Amino acid sequence: MAHWADSYLTVPYIDGGRDATAGLDCWGLVRDVLHQHFNLPLLKDFGGIHADDKANMTRAYRVVKNSFSPCAPSSGAIVAGFNGETLIHVGVVIENNGLKILHTSSKHGMSKCSVRQFNRLFLQVKYYAYNSK
């Protein structure tokens, strides 16, 4: 039986994308998955920030991080990859025959990987629970 996350694997990467039908970027994916599959309120849009604009991505992260609590990797957690204090990429942890990271990028498109594989991509990786209340 297919996992719900498999339906995302055909969604194209679009910089600033916020629609799972038209395409998503990494933040759009996190917003959509948490809202659609974990019944959480939509996170702030930040649609005008391009994926290559790491300075503004980091500023946007600082705006919303007060609604996050550090946690261990677990289903529904937001995963953030950093180079020093600079946010590079985000994804979401899912349970799919073990914990996996669902994420998307302009270079590779939508993909699932193990927590270990994702952790190797960045100098620092942080996991967060979204405190929607």
Phi, psi and omega in degrees: 000135182287145176274148180304329182295334180299332179294337178282339187295342178260359180284125181290154173280128173225124179301124183082003184295133181229014183231118184296340177280315183276323181150156183226150165259185187297319179289321176300322177297312180302313180302312185295313182297313181296323180285310186285325189245348178238007175054038178258152177299150179299134173288162177309145188289305185052032184296338182278000181264123180278151184301329180279351181269075186295329179296313179287328174300317181294319177298318179296318177302317180296330178294320186262349188295340176292343176268008179245149172239134176304143180208171172281159176304124178204158183304129181092355179285146172275134177246134183232129178258132185236154165241101189067235179265000184269124176288130181252321190197152175228158176205189180225140179277134177231157173262113182208083189056054186104168180288133178227160173253124173262124181207168180218150178211161180295328184282319187245351184071198183285138179203163172242141176215167178288160175302317181299315179298315180297316181301331180284347184280342189226155177295324179218137178234133179236144178245139184224142167267140179272115178270092188281355183266000000 
